[in-house]
CSV table of C-alpha atoms in Angstrom, one decimal:
chain,number,residue,atom,x,y,z
A,1,MET,CA,118.8,37.3,-1.1
A,2,THR,CA,121.2,37.6,1.8
A,3,THR,CA,121.4,41.4,1.3
A,4,ARG,CA,117.6,41.7,1.4
A,5,GLY,CA,117.5,39.7,4.6
A,6,GLN,CA,120.1,41.9,6.2
A,7,VAL,CA,118.2,45.0,5.2
A,8,LEU,CA,114.9,43.6,6.7
A,9,ALA,CA,116.8,42.6,9.9
A,10,GLY,CA,118.3,46.1,10.2
A,11,ARG,CA,114.9,47.7,9.7
A,12,ALA,CA,113.4,45.4,12.3
A,13,ALA,CA,116.2,46.2,14.8
A,14,ALA,CA,115.7,49.9,14.2
A,15,TRP,CA,112.0,49.6,14.7
A,16,TYR,CA,112.5,47.6,17.9
A,17,SER,CA,115.1,50.1,19.3
A,18,ALA,CA,112.7,53.0,18.8
A,19,LEU,CA,109.9,51.4,20.9
A,20,PRO,CA,109.3,52.6,24.4
A,21,PRO,CA,110.1,50.1,27.2
A,22,ARG,CA,106.5,49.0,27.7
A,23,ARG,CA,106.0,48.2,24.0
A,24,LYS,CA,109.3,46.4,23.9
A,25,GLU,CA,108.0,44.1,26.6
A,26,VAL,CA,104.9,43.4,24.5
A,27,ALA,CA,107.0,42.8,21.4
A,28,GLN,CA,109.2,40.3,23.4
A,29,ASP,CA,106.1,38.5,24.8
A,30,THR,CA,104.4,38.3,21.4
A,31,ALA,CA,107.5,36.7,19.9
A,32,LEU,CA,107.5,34.2,22.8
A,33,ALA,CA,103.8,33.5,22.4
A,34,VAL,CA,104.1,32.8,18.7
A,35,THR,CA,107.2,30.6,19.1
A,36,LEU,CA,105.5,28.4,21.8
A,37,ALA,CA,102.3,28.2,19.7
A,38,LEU,CA,104.3,26.9,16.7
A,39,LEU,CA,106.2,24.4,18.9
A,40,ASN,CA,103.0,23.0,20.4
A,41,LEU,CA,101.4,22.8,16.9
A,42,MET,CA,104.3,20.9,15.4
A,43,SER,CA,104.5,18.6,18.4
A,44,LEU,CA,100.9,17.3,17.6
A,45,LEU,CA,101.3,17.1,13.8
A,46,PRO,CA,102.6,13.5,13.9
A,47,TYR,CA,99.5,12.4,16.0
A,48,GLN,CA,96.7,14.3,14.2
A,49,SER,CA,95.3,11.1,12.6
A,50,GLN,CA,94.6,9.8,16.1
A,51,MET,CA,92.7,12.8,17.3
A,52,HIS,CA,89.2,13.6,16.3
A,53,PRO,CA,88.6,16.3,15.4
A,54,ALA,CA,92.2,17.1,14.7
A,55,TRP,CA,91.7,20.7,13.8
A,56,LEU,CA,90.2,21.4,17.3
A,57,ALA,CA,93.1,19.8,19.1
A,58,LEU,CA,95.6,21.8,17.0
A,59,PHE,CA,93.7,24.9,17.5
A,60,LEU,CA,93.5,24.5,21.3
A,61,VAL,CA,97.2,23.7,21.8
A,62,SER,CA,98.1,26.7,19.7
A,63,VAL,CA,95.8,29.3,21.2
A,64,GLN,CA,96.8,28.4,24.8
A,65,CYS,CA,100.1,30.1,24.2
A,66,LEU,CA,99.0,33.2,22.4
A,67,PRO,CA,97.7,35.1,25.5
A,68,LEU,CA,101.3,35.3,26.7
A,69,ALA,CA,101.6,38.4,24.5
A,70,ILE,CA,99.9,40.4,27.3
A,71,ARG,CA,101.3,38.5,30.3
A,72,ARG,CA,103.2,41.5,31.6
A,73,LEU,CA,100.4,44.0,31.0
A,74,TRP,CA,97.6,41.9,32.5
A,75,PRO,CA,99.1,38.8,34.2
A,76,VAL,CA,95.8,37.4,35.6
A,77,PRO,CA,93.7,37.7,32.4
A,78,ALA,CA,96.6,36.2,30.5
A,79,SER,CA,96.8,33.2,32.9
A,80,ILE,CA,93.1,32.6,32.6
A,81,LEU,CA,93.1,32.8,28.8
A,82,CYS,CA,96.0,30.3,28.7
A,83,GLY,CA,94.3,27.9,31.2
A,84,ILE,CA,90.9,27.7,29.4
A,85,PRO,CA,92.1,26.2,26.1
A,86,ARG,CA,94.3,23.8,28.1
A,87,SER,CA,91.3,22.7,30.2
A,88,LEU,CA,89.2,22.2,27.1
A,89,TYR,CA,91.9,20.2,25.5
A,90,ASP,CA,92.1,17.9,28.5
A,91,THR,CA,88.2,17.7,28.7
A,92,HIS,CA,88.0,16.4,25.2
A,93,GLY,CA,90.5,13.7,26.0
A,94,PHE,CA,92.7,14.3,23.0
A,95,GLY,CA,95.8,12.9,24.6
A,96,PHE,CA,99.4,13.5,23.4
A,97,ALA,CA,99.3,16.8,25.2
A,98,PRO,CA,102.5,18.8,25.1
A,99,LEU,CA,104.0,20.3,28.2
A,100,PRO,CA,101.8,23.2,29.6
A,101,LEU,CA,104.5,25.8,29.0
A,102,GLY,CA,102.1,28.6,28.2
A,103,PRO,CA,100.0,28.3,31.4
A,104,ALA,CA,103.2,27.8,33.4
A,105,ILE,CA,104.8,31.0,32.1
A,106,ALA,CA,101.6,32.9,32.8
A,107,PHE,CA,101.6,31.5,36.3
A,108,ALA,CA,105.2,32.6,36.8
A,109,THR,CA,104.3,36.1,35.6
A,110,ILE,CA,101.6,36.3,38.3
A,111,ALA,CA,104.2,35.4,40.9
A,112,GLU,CA,106.6,38.0,39.6
A,113,ARG,CA,104.2,41.0,38.9
A,114,SER,CA,101.1,40.6,41.2
A,115,ARG,CA,100.5,41.5,44.8
A,116,TRP,CA,100.1,38.9,47.5
A,117,TRP,CA,96.3,39.0,47.6
A,118,ILE,CA,96.4,38.0,43.9
A,119,ARG,CA,99.2,35.5,44.0
A,120,TRP,CA,97.8,33.2,46.7
A,121,PRO,CA,94.4,32.8,45.1
A,122,ALA,CA,96.1,32.2,41.8
A,123,VAL,CA,98.0,29.3,43.5
A,124,CYS,CA,94.8,27.8,44.8
A,125,PHE,CA,93.0,28.1,41.5
A,126,THR,CA,96.0,26.5,39.7
A,127,ALA,CA,96.1,23.6,42.1
A,128,VAL,CA,92.4,23.0,41.6
A,129,GLY,CA,92.9,23.2,37.8
A,130,ILE,CA,95.7,20.6,37.9
A,131,ALA,CA,93.7,18.3,40.1
A,132,TYR,CA,90.7,18.6,37.8
A,133,GLY,CA,92.8,18.0,34.7
A,134,GLN,CA,94.1,14.7,36.2
A,135,THR,CA,90.5,13.4,36.4
A,136,THR,CA,89.8,14.0,32.7
A,137,PRO,CA,90.0,11.2,30.1
A,138,GLY,CA,93.4,10.6,28.7
A,139,HIS,CA,95.3,10.8,32.0
A,140,THR,CA,96.5,7.6,33.6
A,141,ASP,CA,95.9,6.7,37.2
A,142,GLU,CA,99.7,6.6,37.8
A,143,PRO,CA,101.1,9.6,39.7
A,144,TYR,CA,103.8,10.3,37.1
A,145,ASP,CA,101.7,12.8,35.1
A,146,ALA,CA,100.6,14.6,38.3
A,147,ILE,CA,104.1,14.8,39.6
A,148,VAL,CA,105.3,16.4,36.3
A,149,GLN,CA,102.5,19.0,36.4
A,150,VAL,CA,103.3,19.9,40.0
A,151,PHE,CA,107.0,20.1,39.2
A,152,ILE,CA,106.4,22.4,36.2
A,153,PHE,CA,104.1,24.8,38.0
A,154,GLY,CA,106.2,24.7,41.2
A,155,ALA,CA,109.4,25.6,39.2
A,156,ALA,CA,107.4,28.4,37.4
A,157,TRP,CA,106.4,29.8,40.8
A,158,GLY,CA,109.9,29.7,42.1
A,159,ILE,CA,111.3,31.4,39.0
A,160,GLY,CA,108.6,34.1,39.3
A,161,MET,CA,109.4,34.8,42.9
A,162,LEU,CA,113.1,34.9,42.3
A,163,SER,CA,112.6,37.4,39.5
A,164,ARG,CA,110.3,39.4,41.7
A,165,GLY,CA,113.0,39.6,44.4
A,166,ARG,CA,115.6,40.6,41.9
A,167,ARG,CA,113.4,43.4,40.5
A,168,GLU,CA,112.7,44.6,44.1
A,169,SER,CA,116.4,44.6,44.9
A,170,MET,CA,117.2,46.5,41.8
A,171,ALA,CA,114.5,49.0,42.5
A,172,ALA,CA,115.8,49.5,46.1
A,173,VAL,CA,119.3,50.0,44.7
A,174,ALA,CA,118.0,52.6,42.3
A,175,ARG,CA,116.1,54.4,45.1
A,176,ARG,CA,119.3,54.4,47.2
A,177,ALA,CA,121.2,55.8,44.3
A,178,GLU,CA,118.6,58.5,43.8
A,179,ARG,CA,118.8,59.4,47.5
A,180,ALA,CA,122.6,59.5,47.4
A,181,GLU,CA,122.5,61.7,44.3
A,182,ALA,CA,120.0,64.0,46.0
A,183,GLU,CA,122.1,64.2,49.1
A,184,LEU,CA,125.2,65.0,47.0
A,185,ALA,CA,123.3,67.7,45.2
A,186,ALA,CA,122.1,69.1,48.6
A,187,ALA,CA,125.7,69.0,49.9
A,188,ALA,CA,127.0,70.7,46.8
A,189,TYR,CA,124.3,73.4,47.1
A,190,ARG,CA,125.2,73.9,50.8
A,191,ALA,CA,128.9,74.1,49.9
A,192,ALA,CA,128.2,76.6,47.2
A,193,ALA,CA,126.0,78.7,49.5
A,194,ALA,CA,128.8,78.7,52.1
A,195,GLU,CA,131.3,79.7,49.5
A,196,ARG,CA,129.1,82.5,48.4
A,197,LEU,CA,128.7,83.7,52.0
A,198,ARG,CA,132.5,83.5,52.4
A,199,ILE,CA,133.1,85.6,49.3
A,200,ALA,CA,130.4,88.1,50.4
A,201,ARG,CA,132.2,88.5,53.8
A,202,GLU,CA,135.5,89.0,52.1
A,203,LEU,CA,134.1,91.5,49.7
A,204,HIS,CA,132.4,93.4,52.5
A,205,ASP,CA,135.5,93.4,54.7
A,206,VAL,CA,137.7,94.6,51.8
A,207,VAL,CA,135.3,97.2,50.5
A,208,ALA,CA,134.0,98.5,53.8
A,209,HIS,CA,137.4,99.0,55.3
A,210,HIS,CA,139.0,100.9,52.4
A,211,VAL,CA,135.9,102.8,51.4
A,212,SER,CA,135.5,104.0,55.0
A,213,LEU,CA,139.0,105.3,55.0
A,214,ILE,CA,138.4,107.0,51.7
A,215,ALA,CA,135.2,108.6,52.9
A,216,VAL,CA,136.9,109.9,56.1
A,217,GLN,CA,139.8,111.4,54.2
A,218,ALA,CA,137.5,112.8,51.5
A,219,GLU,CA,135.6,114.7,54.3
A,220,ALA,CA,138.9,115.8,55.7
A,221,VAL,CA,140.0,117.2,52.3
A,222,GLY,CA,136.8,119.2,52.1
A,223,ALA,CA,137.3,120.6,55.5
A,224,LEU,CA,141.0,121.5,55.0
A,225,LEU,CA,140.7,123.2,51.7
A,226,PRO,CA,141.6,125.9,51.0
A,227,SER,CA,143.0,127.0,54.3
A,228,ARG,CA,145.4,124.0,54.8
A,229,PRO,CA,146.4,122.8,51.4
A,230,VAL,CA,149.4,120.7,52.6
A,231,GLU,CA,147.3,118.6,54.9
A,232,ALA,CA,144.6,118.4,52.3
A,233,ALA,CA,147.2,117.1,49.8
A,234,ARG,CA,148.3,114.5,52.3
A,235,SER,CA,144.7,113.3,52.7
A,236,ALA,CA,144.3,113.1,49.0
A,237,ASP,CA,147.4,111.0,48.7
A,238,LEU,CA,146.1,108.7,51.4
A,239,ILE,CA,142.8,108.4,49.4
A,240,ALA,CA,144.7,107.3,46.3
A,241,THR,CA,146.8,104.9,48.3
A,242,THR,CA,143.8,103.4,50.0
A,243,ALA,CA,142.0,103.0,46.7
A,244,ARG,CA,145.0,101.2,45.1
A,245,GLN,CA,145.2,98.8,48.1
A,246,ALA,CA,141.4,98.1,47.8
A,247,MET,CA,141.8,97.3,44.1
A,248,THR,CA,144.8,95.0,44.9
A,249,GLU,CA,142.9,93.1,47.5
A,250,LEU,CA,139.8,92.8,45.3
A,251,ARG,CA,142.1,91.6,42.5
A,252,ARG,CA,143.6,89.0,44.9
A,253,LEU,CA,140.1,87.8,46.0
A,254,LEU,CA,138.7,87.6,42.4
A,255,GLY,CA,141.9,86.0,41.3
A,256,VAL,CA,141.1,83.0,43.5
A,257,LEU,CA,137.9,82.5,41.5
A,258,ARG,CA,139.5,83.2,38.1
A,259,PHE,CA,142.6,81.0,38.2
A,260,THR,CA,141.0,77.6,38.6
A,261,SER,CA,142.7,75.7,35.9
A,262,SER,CA,146.4,75.5,35.1
A,263,ASP,CA,146.3,73.0,32.2
A,264,PRO,CA,148.2,74.6,29.4
A,265,SER,CA,146.5,72.3,26.9
A,266,HIS,CA,143.1,73.7,27.8
A,267,PRO,CA,141.7,75.8,24.9
A,268,SER,CA,141.0,78.7,27.3
A,269,HIS,CA,144.7,79.0,28.2
A,270,PRO,CA,146.6,80.1,25.1
A,271,SER,CA,150.1,81.5,25.6
A,272,VAL,CA,149.1,85.2,25.4
A,273,GLN,CA,146.4,84.6,28.0
A,274,ASP,CA,148.9,82.7,30.2
A,275,GLN,CA,151.3,85.7,30.0
A,276,HIS,CA,148.5,88.1,31.0
A,277,HIS,CA,147.6,85.8,34.0
A,278,SER,CA,151.1,85.5,35.1
A,279,GLU,CA,151.6,89.2,35.0
A,280,GLU,CA,148.4,89.8,37.0
A,281,ARG,CA,149.5,87.1,39.5
A,282,SER,CA,152.7,89.0,40.0
A,283,ARG,CA,150.8,92.0,41.2
A,284,LEU,CA,148.8,90.1,43.7
A,285,THR,CA,149.7,90.7,47.4
A,286,PRO,CA,150.0,88.0,50.0
A,287,ALA,CA,146.8,86.9,51.7
A,288,PRO,CA,145.8,88.9,54.8
A,289,SER,CA,147.4,87.6,58.0
A,290,ILE,CA,147.5,88.6,61.6
A,291,THR,CA,151.3,88.9,61.2
A,292,ARG,CA,150.7,91.8,58.7
A,293,LEU,CA,148.6,94.0,61.0
A,294,ASP,CA,151.2,96.8,60.7
A,295,GLU,CA,149.8,97.7,57.3
A,296,VAL,CA,146.3,98.1,58.8
A,297,PHE,CA,147.8,100.2,61.6
A,298,ALA,CA,149.6,102.4,59.2
A,299,PHE,CA,146.5,103.2,57.2
A,300,VAL,CA,144.3,104.0,60.1
A,301,ARG,CA,147.0,106.1,61.7
A,302,GLU,CA,147.3,108.1,58.6
A,303,ALA,CA,143.5,108.5,58.6
A,304,GLY,CA,143.6,110.0,62.0
A,305,LEU,CA,143.2,107.1,64.5
A,306,PRO,CA,146.1,106.6,66.9
A,307,VAL,CA,146.7,102.9,67.4
A,308,ASP,CA,148.8,101.1,70.0
A,309,SER,CA,149.4,97.3,69.8
A,310,ASP,CA,150.6,94.7,72.2
A,311,VAL,CA,151.4,91.0,71.4
A,312,ARG,CA,151.8,88.6,74.3
A,313,GLY,CA,153.0,85.0,74.2
A,314,SER,CA,154.9,83.2,71.4
A,315,PRO,CA,153.4,83.7,68.0
A,316,THR,CA,152.1,80.4,66.7
A,317,ALA,CA,151.2,79.3,63.2
A,318,LEU,CA,147.4,79.5,62.8
A,319,SER,CA,145.2,77.7,60.4
A,320,PRO,CA,144.3,79.9,57.3
A,321,GLY,CA,140.7,80.3,58.4
A,322,VAL,CA,141.6,81.5,61.9
A,323,ASP,CA,144.4,83.7,60.7
A,324,LEU,CA,142.1,85.5,58.2
A,325,THR,CA,139.4,85.8,60.8
A,326,ALA,CA,141.7,87.4,63.3
A,327,TYR,CA,143.0,89.8,60.7
A,328,ARG,CA,139.4,90.8,59.6
A,329,ILE,CA,138.3,91.3,63.2
A,330,VAL,CA,141.1,93.8,63.8
A,331,GLN,CA,140.4,95.5,60.5
A,332,GLU,CA,136.7,95.8,61.0
A,333,ALA,CA,137.0,97.0,64.6
A,334,LEU,CA,139.5,99.7,63.7
A,335,THR,CA,137.3,100.8,60.8
A,336,ASN,CA,134.3,101.1,63.1
A,337,ALA,CA,136.3,103.2,65.6
A,338,LEU,CA,137.5,105.5,62.8
A,339,ARG,CA,134.0,106.0,61.5
A,340,HIS,CA,131.9,106.1,64.7
A,341,ALA,CA,134.4,107.4,67.4
A,342,PRO,CA,136.3,110.3,65.8
A,343,GLY,CA,139.1,111.7,67.9
A,344,SER,CA,139.5,108.5,69.9
A,345,THR,CA,142.5,106.3,70.3
A,346,ALA,CA,142.6,102.5,69.9
A,347,CYS,CA,144.5,99.6,71.3
A,348,VAL,CA,145.0,96.2,69.8
A,349,ASN,CA,146.0,93.3,72.0
A,350,VAL,CA,146.9,89.9,70.6
A,351,ALA,CA,147.5,87.0,73.2
A,352,TYR,CA,148.8,83.6,72.1
A,353,GLU,CA,147.8,80.8,74.5
A,354,ALA,CA,148.3,77.1,74.5
A,355,ASP,CA,145.2,76.3,72.5
A,356,CYS,CA,143.8,79.6,71.3
A,357,VAL,CA,144.6,83.1,70.3
A,358,THR,CA,142.7,86.1,71.8
A,359,VAL,CA,142.3,89.3,69.9
A,360,ARG,CA,141.0,92.4,71.8
A,361,ILE,CA,140.4,95.8,70.2
A,362,THR,CA,139.3,98.8,72.3
A,363,ASP,CA,138.8,102.4,71.7
A,364,THR,CA,138.4,105.3,74.1
A,365,GLY,CA,135.2,106.6,72.5
A,366,ALA,CA,134.3,109.7,70.6
A,367,VAL,CA,135.5,113.1,71.8
A,368,PRO,CA,132.9,115.9,72.3
A,369,VAL,CA,131.4,117.5,69.3
A,370,SER,CA,133.2,120.7,69.9
A,371,ALA,CA,136.6,119.0,69.6
A,372,ALA,CA,136.0,116.5,66.9
A,373,GLY,CA,132.8,117.4,65.1
A,374,PRO,CA,129.6,115.4,65.0
A,375,VAL,CA,129.7,111.9,66.3
A,376,SER,CA,127.8,109.0,64.6
A,377,ALA,CA,125.2,107.5,66.9
A,378,THR,CA,124.9,104.2,65.2
A,379,ARG,CA,127.3,102.5,67.6
A,380,ALA,CA,125.7,103.8,70.8
A,381,ASN,CA,125.1,101.2,73.5
A,382,GLY,CA,127.0,98.6,71.5
A,383,SER,CA,124.3,98.4,68.8
A,384,LEU,CA,124.9,96.5,65.6
A,385,ALA,CA,122.7,98.8,63.7
A,386,HIS,CA,125.5,100.4,61.8
A,387,GLY,CA,125.6,97.6,59.3
A,388,TYR,CA,126.9,94.1,58.6
A,389,GLY,CA,130.4,94.5,59.9
A,390,LEU,CA,130.1,93.2,63.4
A,391,ALA,CA,127.5,90.7,62.4
A,392,GLY,CA,130.0,89.4,59.8
A,393,ILE,CA,132.6,89.2,62.6
A,394,ALA,CA,130.2,87.1,64.7
A,395,GLU,CA,129.6,84.7,61.8
A,396,ARG,CA,133.3,84.4,61.2
A,397,VAL,CA,134.1,83.6,64.8
A,398,ALA,CA,131.3,81.1,65.0
A,399,SER,CA,132.5,79.3,61.8
A,400,CYS,CA,135.9,78.9,63.5
A,401,GLY,CA,134.4,77.6,66.7
A,402,GLY,CA,135.4,80.6,68.8
A,403,THR,CA,133.7,83.1,71.0
A,404,LEU,CA,133.0,86.8,70.6
A,405,THR,CA,132.3,89.5,73.1
A,406,LEU,CA,131.6,93.1,72.1
A,407,GLY,CA,130.0,96.2,73.6
A,408,PRO,CA,130.8,99.4,75.5
A,409,VAL,CA,133.4,99.3,78.4
A,410,PRO,CA,132.8,101.0,81.8
A,411,SER,CA,135.6,103.5,81.3
A,412,GLY,CA,134.1,104.7,78.0
A,413,GLY,CA,134.6,103.5,74.5
A,414,PHE,CA,133.9,100.2,72.8
A,415,ALA,CA,135.6,96.8,73.0
A,416,VAL,CA,135.6,93.8,70.6
A,417,THR,CA,137.1,90.5,72.1
A,418,ALA,CA,137.4,87.3,70.1
A,419,ARG,CA,138.8,84.0,71.4
A,420,LEU,CA,139.8,81.7,68.5
A,421,PRO,CA,141.1,78.1,68.6
A,422,LEU,CA,144.5,77.7,67.0
A,423,THR,CA,143.3,75.0,64.6
């Protein structure tokens, strides 16, 4: 017998758990309604011989609780359906009336679930109903019964309003949580977009610089062969060296994205893979820095652009973002001079000041066509039409809080000047 009861209880629990939230409320309210109806019925059984007809009294006290099954679906109809049997019971003067728990709970549900223009008329109608009930036979002239009725319905109203405030507070907390989650998602999206932009800039700077050098030297090889094989071989070597450096920098940049976890217990990090990663890390070069501009100078000089440099002030440690920005500005400006001003010379000036570092790159402009071949017109009058290089420089400088000036100089040529804060 016990086992059968446990099985039935388990099935009932499973059935209840599978219900949607609204039907769970109906199931809870139905159980409450049936329980109160049975309590009211049993409270009158000892007095049924004193009530005529007894079946009507028992019926009315039972059915006044059953509408509670729909109290959270339709609070006002449930309250009316609970109040009618109660009023009929008082009108017949049966006496021995149990506490009006059914109508009181329905009244509390109106306070909890309904709008103000429904709540206050419900208060008025309930007050009228209580007053009318006190005038029916079976109620004494003493105020005790009226006080009990007022206390019961007043407590029900207070409980309903407290529950309403709690529900509204929980809903407000849920809305705030949703807004906070939406703001976090938006911030994460903005951060991801900024990171994609940063990676795009890095890829552009790395690829554009080295591929430009390769293109210039490839053109030189075609022009030098077959009359000047030695110089052609030197240009070919420079192409190979530049390509290897481009691959190294790309490997460094992509390695930042690849090596995001160092947990040796993670399943994606077996020992063989760790060895491969460590070997690859050993081939990565240090991050670009303004202190390593000599490497850039060496490459552009070999590509045919003479470069002079001048450093003023005491070199100061820069933040990583400013350091990388200064390096990329020099690299992009020299690459543009090599591509668009063949035969010119360039000068790089770095000035360390108390609160900023200033980087200025100038070139003397392209030599006539007869001396250096055709000149690209894409940089004429300081235009940015040649691509995304100088636009990317402007974005980098703005992200660091610096200022950028670029354009042709009166003496001829082109100048790029960036003033960057130290931190």
